[in-house]
XYZ file of C-alpha atoms in Angstrom:
359
model
C -35.554 -13.882 -28.999
C -33.765 -16.364 -30.991
C -32.982 -16.430 -35.281
C -34.682 -18.696 -36.847
C -35.519 -19.268 -40.789
C -39.542 -18.528 -41.812
C -41.177 -19.476 -45.083
C -44.188 -16.628 -45.210
C -46.203 -18.219 -48.087
C -45.861 -20.892 -49.991
C -43.670 -20.200 -52.892
C -42.008 -17.461 -51.036
C -37.949 -17.253 -49.826
C -36.856 -17.683 -47.116
C -36.335 -14.608 -44.518
C -33.612 -14.952 -41.614
C -35.759 -12.958 -38.561
C -35.618 -12.970 -34.696
C -39.018 -14.990 -32.795
C -40.956 -14.885 -30.266
C -40.524 -18.769 -28.643
C -42.079 -19.468 -25.913
C -40.854 -21.718 -22.858
C -42.057 -25.309 -22.511
C -45.395 -25.816 -21.605
C -46.378 -30.223 -20.123
C -44.100 -32.887 -22.235
C -42.207 -30.067 -24.646
C -38.747 -29.924 -24.674
C -36.713 -26.931 -25.478
C -33.187 -27.772 -27.622
C -30.257 -25.390 -28.766
C -29.565 -26.570 -31.771
C -26.048 -27.320 -32.294
C -26.266 -28.344 -36.287
C -29.221 -29.536 -38.782
C -28.968 -30.949 -42.319
C -31.119 -29.195 -45.116
C -33.085 -32.073 -46.639
C -34.716 -31.933 -49.929
C -38.489 -32.454 -48.206
C -37.196 -29.151 -46.800
C -37.274 -28.377 -50.317
C -40.917 -29.630 -51.158
C -42.448 -28.199 -48.361
C -41.266 -24.479 -49.588
C -42.487 -24.800 -52.911
C -45.887 -26.899 -52.026
C -45.307 -30.279 -53.295
C -46.145 -31.376 -49.696
C -48.216 -29.366 -47.674
C -47.347 -27.217 -44.619
C -49.451 -24.728 -42.302
C -47.138 -20.956 -43.137
C -45.863 -19.084 -41.697
C -43.784 -21.865 -40.236
C -40.112 -22.300 -39.414
C -38.570 -25.155 -41.573
C -36.062 -27.673 -40.612
C -36.855 -31.808 -39.027
C -33.196 -32.944 -39.044
C -31.813 -31.714 -36.362
C -29.470 -32.806 -32.718
C -28.385 -30.703 -29.739
C -28.725 -29.513 -26.809
C -32.033 -29.395 -24.052
C -32.001 -25.831 -22.308
C -35.111 -26.898 -20.269
C -38.667 -29.201 -19.671
C -40.876 -28.862 -18.886
C -43.704 -30.507 -16.520
C -43.999 -34.078 -16.667
C -40.688 -34.678 -18.819
C -38.590 -37.453 -17.601
C -36.710 -39.289 -20.329
C -33.772 -36.432 -20.857
C -33.043 -33.318 -18.530
C -30.881 -29.895 -19.207
C -27.525 -30.837 -20.949
C -28.104 -33.228 -22.142
C -28.152 -34.313 -26.163
C -30.799 -34.994 -28.047
C -31.707 -36.130 -31.230
C -34.406 -34.053 -32.699
C -37.484 -37.244 -34.360
C -39.305 -35.678 -36.458
C -42.151 -38.394 -37.007
C -42.977 -39.906 -33.747
C -45.319 -42.758 -32.893
C -48.869 -41.925 -30.805
C -48.647 -45.992 -29.582
C -52.075 -46.057 -30.171
C -53.133 -45.889 -33.621
C -53.412 -49.024 -35.742
C -50.150 -48.810 -37.696
C -48.768 -48.239 -34.430
C -50.752 -51.492 -33.308
C -49.146 -53.586 -35.656
C -46.130 -52.047 -34.794
C -44.904 -50.101 -38.340
C -44.096 -46.967 -36.412
C -43.349 -45.612 -39.894
C -46.632 -44.933 -40.936
C -48.162 -43.348 -37.284
C -51.205 -41.595 -38.530
C -50.740 -38.773 -35.673
C -47.385 -38.332 -36.036
C -47.718 -34.930 -37.820
C -50.169 -33.701 -35.590
C -47.550 -30.984 -34.181
C -46.988 -29.174 -37.267
C -50.476 -27.871 -37.239
C -50.074 -26.787 -33.639
C -48.575 -22.159 -33.820
C -45.113 -22.658 -31.549
C -43.588 -19.507 -31.596
C -44.433 -15.960 -32.986
C -43.045 -14.043 -35.309
C -42.734 -10.601 -33.085
C -45.554 -8.277 -34.780
C -47.507 -11.287 -33.036
C -48.281 -14.032 -36.219
C -48.092 -17.416 -35.253
C -45.941 -19.678 -36.403
C -45.925 -22.814 -36.892
C -43.202 -25.705 -36.465
C -42.327 -26.852 -39.998
C -42.827 -30.838 -39.735
C -43.092 -31.326 -35.962
C -39.945 -29.379 -35.208
C -38.684 -26.294 -36.395
C -34.317 -26.870 -36.469
C -33.860 -23.992 -39.129
C -33.629 -22.062 -35.831
C -30.902 -21.586 -33.169
C -33.783 -22.963 -31.047
C -37.067 -23.995 -30.561
C -39.358 -25.895 -28.682
C -40.629 -29.446 -29.174
C -43.234 -32.206 -27.723
C -41.470 -34.653 -25.550
C -41.722 -37.837 -28.490
C -39.885 -35.258 -30.575
C -36.700 -35.435 -28.462
C -34.581 -38.415 -28.545
C -31.496 -38.991 -26.388
C -28.196 -38.471 -28.045
C -26.261 -41.777 -28.489
C -22.431 -41.292 -26.802
C -19.822 -40.914 -28.883
C -21.245 -38.692 -31.538
C -20.600 -35.456 -31.681
C -23.798 -33.532 -31.920
C -23.376 -31.687 -35.758
C -21.863 -35.446 -36.733
C -25.569 -36.507 -34.991
C -27.648 -34.242 -36.774
C -27.208 -36.227 -40.046
C -29.175 -39.618 -37.661
C -32.703 -37.499 -37.318
C -33.470 -37.817 -41.265
C -31.090 -38.688 -44.147
C -29.182 -41.588 -42.544
C -32.273 -43.284 -40.661
C -33.427 -42.921 -44.856
C -30.867 -44.482 -46.047
C -29.972 -47.048 -43.733
C -33.959 -47.835 -43.709
C -34.284 -48.429 -47.761
C -31.088 -51.211 -47.100
C -31.799 -52.393 -43.943
C -35.905 -52.816 -43.506
C -37.465 -51.629 -46.517
C -34.984 -53.934 -49.177
C -33.582 -56.318 -46.443
C -30.399 -56.241 -48.729
C -27.944 -59.260 -48.634
C -24.281 -60.192 -48.339
C -24.003 -60.548 -52.800
C -26.788 -59.438 -53.933
C -25.974 -56.481 -56.062
C -27.847 -52.712 -55.408
C -28.251 -49.347 -57.792
C -28.779 -46.116 -55.810
C -30.447 -43.352 -57.530
C -29.827 -40.427 -56.822
C -26.211 -39.493 -54.967
C -27.701 -36.599 -52.192
C -27.500 -36.326 -48.673
C -30.262 -39.675 -48.766
C -28.784 -41.304 -51.773
C -24.923 -40.848 -49.678
C -26.260 -42.710 -47.235
C -27.691 -45.222 -48.754
C -25.004 -46.451 -51.323
C -22.992 -46.274 -46.978
C -26.153 -48.735 -46.273
C -25.522 -51.195 -48.938
C -21.540 -51.149 -47.679
C -22.338 -52.008 -44.628
C -24.886 -54.814 -45.978
C -22.192 -56.907 -47.312
C -23.732 -55.743 -51.169
C -21.466 -57.395 -54.071
C -21.280 -54.667 -56.351
C -22.737 -51.044 -55.410
C -23.752 -48.983 -58.423
C -24.118 -44.985 -58.144
C -26.298 -42.822 -60.474
C -26.768 -39.495 -60.796
C -27.511 -37.057 -63.043
C -24.039 -34.704 -62.416
C -20.514 -36.501 -62.938
C -19.288 -35.152 -60.220
C -20.635 -36.365 -57.895
C -18.850 -39.485 -58.032
C -15.700 -39.408 -56.193
C -18.568 -38.424 -53.904
C -20.474 -41.833 -54.511
C -17.053 -43.790 -54.468
C -16.024 -42.511 -50.741
C -19.834 -43.717 -49.991
C -19.456 -47.299 -51.053
C -19.734 -46.923 -55.057
C -18.802 -49.918 -56.630
C -19.507 -47.972 -60.048
C -20.814 -44.743 -61.391
C -23.118 -44.623 -64.079
C -24.599 -40.584 -64.908
C -27.928 -40.705 -66.084
C -29.190 -41.323 -69.416
C -31.857 -43.490 -71.795
C -29.245 -45.954 -71.558
C -29.212 -46.081 -67.797
C -30.814 -49.435 -67.591
C -29.211 -51.387 -70.102
C -25.812 -50.206 -68.631
C -26.650 -51.501 -64.668
C -27.359 -54.611 -67.294
C -24.423 -54.672 -68.524
C -22.923 -54.310 -65.331
C -24.556 -57.625 -63.806
C -24.100 -59.813 -66.148
C -26.652 -58.727 -68.690
C -30.157 -59.614 -65.473
C -29.673 -56.816 -63.726
C -29.014 -55.974 -60.188
C -31.687 -57.443 -57.219
C -32.258 -54.175 -55.677
C -32.473 -50.170 -57.073
C -33.395 -47.412 -54.658
C -34.642 -44.207 -55.980
C -33.290 -41.283 -53.703
C -34.965 -38.636 -56.473
C -38.621 -38.737 -56.363
C -40.017 -38.277 -60.463
C -41.350 -40.347 -62.291
C -38.637 -41.200 -64.530
C -35.733 -41.998 -62.418
C -38.368 -44.591 -60.479
C -39.544 -46.387 -63.584
C -35.225 -46.381 -65.207
C -34.678 -47.748 -61.451
C -37.916 -50.998 -62.394
C -36.168 -51.340 -65.109
C -33.197 -51.451 -63.868
C -33.839 -54.692 -61.875
C -33.445 -58.610 -62.909
C -36.491 -60.730 -62.891
C -37.929 -60.572 -59.213
C -35.635 -57.844 -58.485
C -37.680 -55.632 -55.427
C -37.488 -51.408 -56.150
C -37.543 -49.379 -52.855
C -38.770 -45.596 -53.769
C -37.957 -43.364 -51.368
C -37.405 -39.952 -52.952
C -40.802 -37.910 -52.753
C -42.720 -36.390 -56.420
C -45.525 -34.595 -56.534
C -48.665 -35.634 -57.569
C -47.945 -34.675 -61.300
C -44.923 -37.381 -61.867
C -47.222 -40.477 -63.029
C -45.588 -43.830 -63.100
C -46.725 -46.711 -65.905
C -46.618 -50.400 -66.074
C -48.369 -52.692 -67.662
C -50.409 -55.609 -66.598
C -48.053 -58.459 -69.007
C -44.782 -56.774 -68.088
C -45.785 -57.208 -64.536
C -46.863 -60.711 -65.128
C -43.317 -61.429 -66.554
C -40.789 -59.329 -64.005
C -42.418 -60.859 -61.350
C -40.475 -57.895 -59.495
C -41.581 -55.430 -56.709
C -41.895 -52.352 -56.397
C -42.625 -50.581 -52.605
C -43.093 -46.803 -50.759
C -40.397 -45.987 -48.147
C -41.179 -43.724 -45.428
C -38.064 -42.296 -43.033
C -37.306 -45.434 -43.801
C -39.057 -48.029 -42.279
C -37.403 -46.998 -39.361
C -38.607 -46.820 -35.954
C -36.082 -43.874 -34.225
C -36.025 -45.360 -31.114
C -34.294 -48.908 -31.525
C -32.402 -48.113 -34.809
C -30.418 -45.160 -33.855
C -28.887 -47.235 -31.106
C -27.467 -50.085 -33.905
C -26.516 -46.616 -36.429
C -24.273 -45.345 -33.446
C -22.952 -47.871 -33.309
C -21.255 -48.324 -36.519
C -20.470 -44.582 -36.558
C -18.189 -45.474 -33.654
C -16.932 -48.843 -35.303
C -16.357 -46.665 -37.886
C -17.982 -48.530 -40.417
C -20.863 -45.170 -41.474
C -19.537 -41.972 -42.149
C -21.097 -38.698 -41.626
C -18.977 -36.750 -42.673
C -18.967 -38.160 -45.899
C -22.578 -36.847 -46.584
C -21.307 -33.478 -45.895
C -20.055 -31.502 -49.184
C -21.475 -27.822 -47.405
C -21.271 -26.077 -44.020
C -23.412 -22.733 -43.566
C -25.391 -20.197 -41.705
C -28.937 -19.800 -41.608
C -28.826 -17.577 -44.664
C -27.277 -19.774 -46.640
C -30.262 -22.099 -46.803
C -31.534 -20.680 -49.748
C -28.489 -21.002 -51.744
C -28.446 -24.501 -50.512
C -31.547 -24.811 -51.918
C -31.225 -23.901 -55.469
C -27.946 -26.291 -55.716
C -30.775 -29.110 -54.654
C -32.635 -27.852 -57.886
C -29.663 -27.902 -59.338
C -28.766 -31.369 -58.181
C -24.951 -30.547 -56.738
C -23.469 -31.003 -53.658
C -24.146 -33.616 -50.391
C -26.132 -32.147 -47.935
C -25.843 -28.711 -46.767
C -25.510 -28.596 -42.790
C -26.435 -25.813 -40.941
C -23.789 -25.350 -37.919
C -25.351 -22.794 -34.917
């Protein structure tokens, strides 16, 4: 029996309750969580923007210690620290054969498999494979990656989603080069990681944009050289900061049509816009054919930072150990399990950066 935050139905409040967690079977790993980040994707799952089988235990950004392993698991052992990988690649599908493991067709198959039960016997599903909003979880072996040395597990939890996504958006998707100018829309957990990644990439000017003026200090600590409160004049203001040209790269971390469109409008002729934010189907973005030709801009989606966690985690860990990447700067609130609903409310209100559940 372990405590977990259960989503009983789409749109229903989370319930903090005990669940029956089985011992790991063949190819599975049981993990005691050290920490789990509260990501906007968890909110999107709870409100139905993204689909998830219910009832479910959400949470996909986490790290912890291996309690036990099932038959056939050899890459981790009891007592080892691990980072949870919510989108493990199968290595067999078309995307994996192209090396695009972040687009693996089978990455989320585990989310549709019963992994635990409520005390009344009701089946439970693991939201996004790993069910990190719990004291302990049982995951497929591919979802447990060895934690890097020299990074505390409570901090390492952030590497599992926010940092992989933000860093990858800058280095893999947008491919920011030293001296280029960057605008980041949305200063939540992923946005803060994106700002740090742009600084690491050597961007000459980094403009942070958010609806909240209170986030300016967070943004500047992460690497922003300029801060703008979002308005209908944002694109014009960004051009004013870049010799009337616009930035080379815009990264959208919100998932709203108006923000995506503004990010596009903020880039120079030939600029690149990378969309990280997850929006609903009702968020329609429109362009006319002439402007697509005239501006010569690139607009691209970005899944999980276009990252390969097995390859990228050691790189990120080296940035952390060298002091270039400050994981603590992403966290504005440390909470217990019962603080997750409040963290959801803060996200809806546009407050703070990452809330971190510490066990």
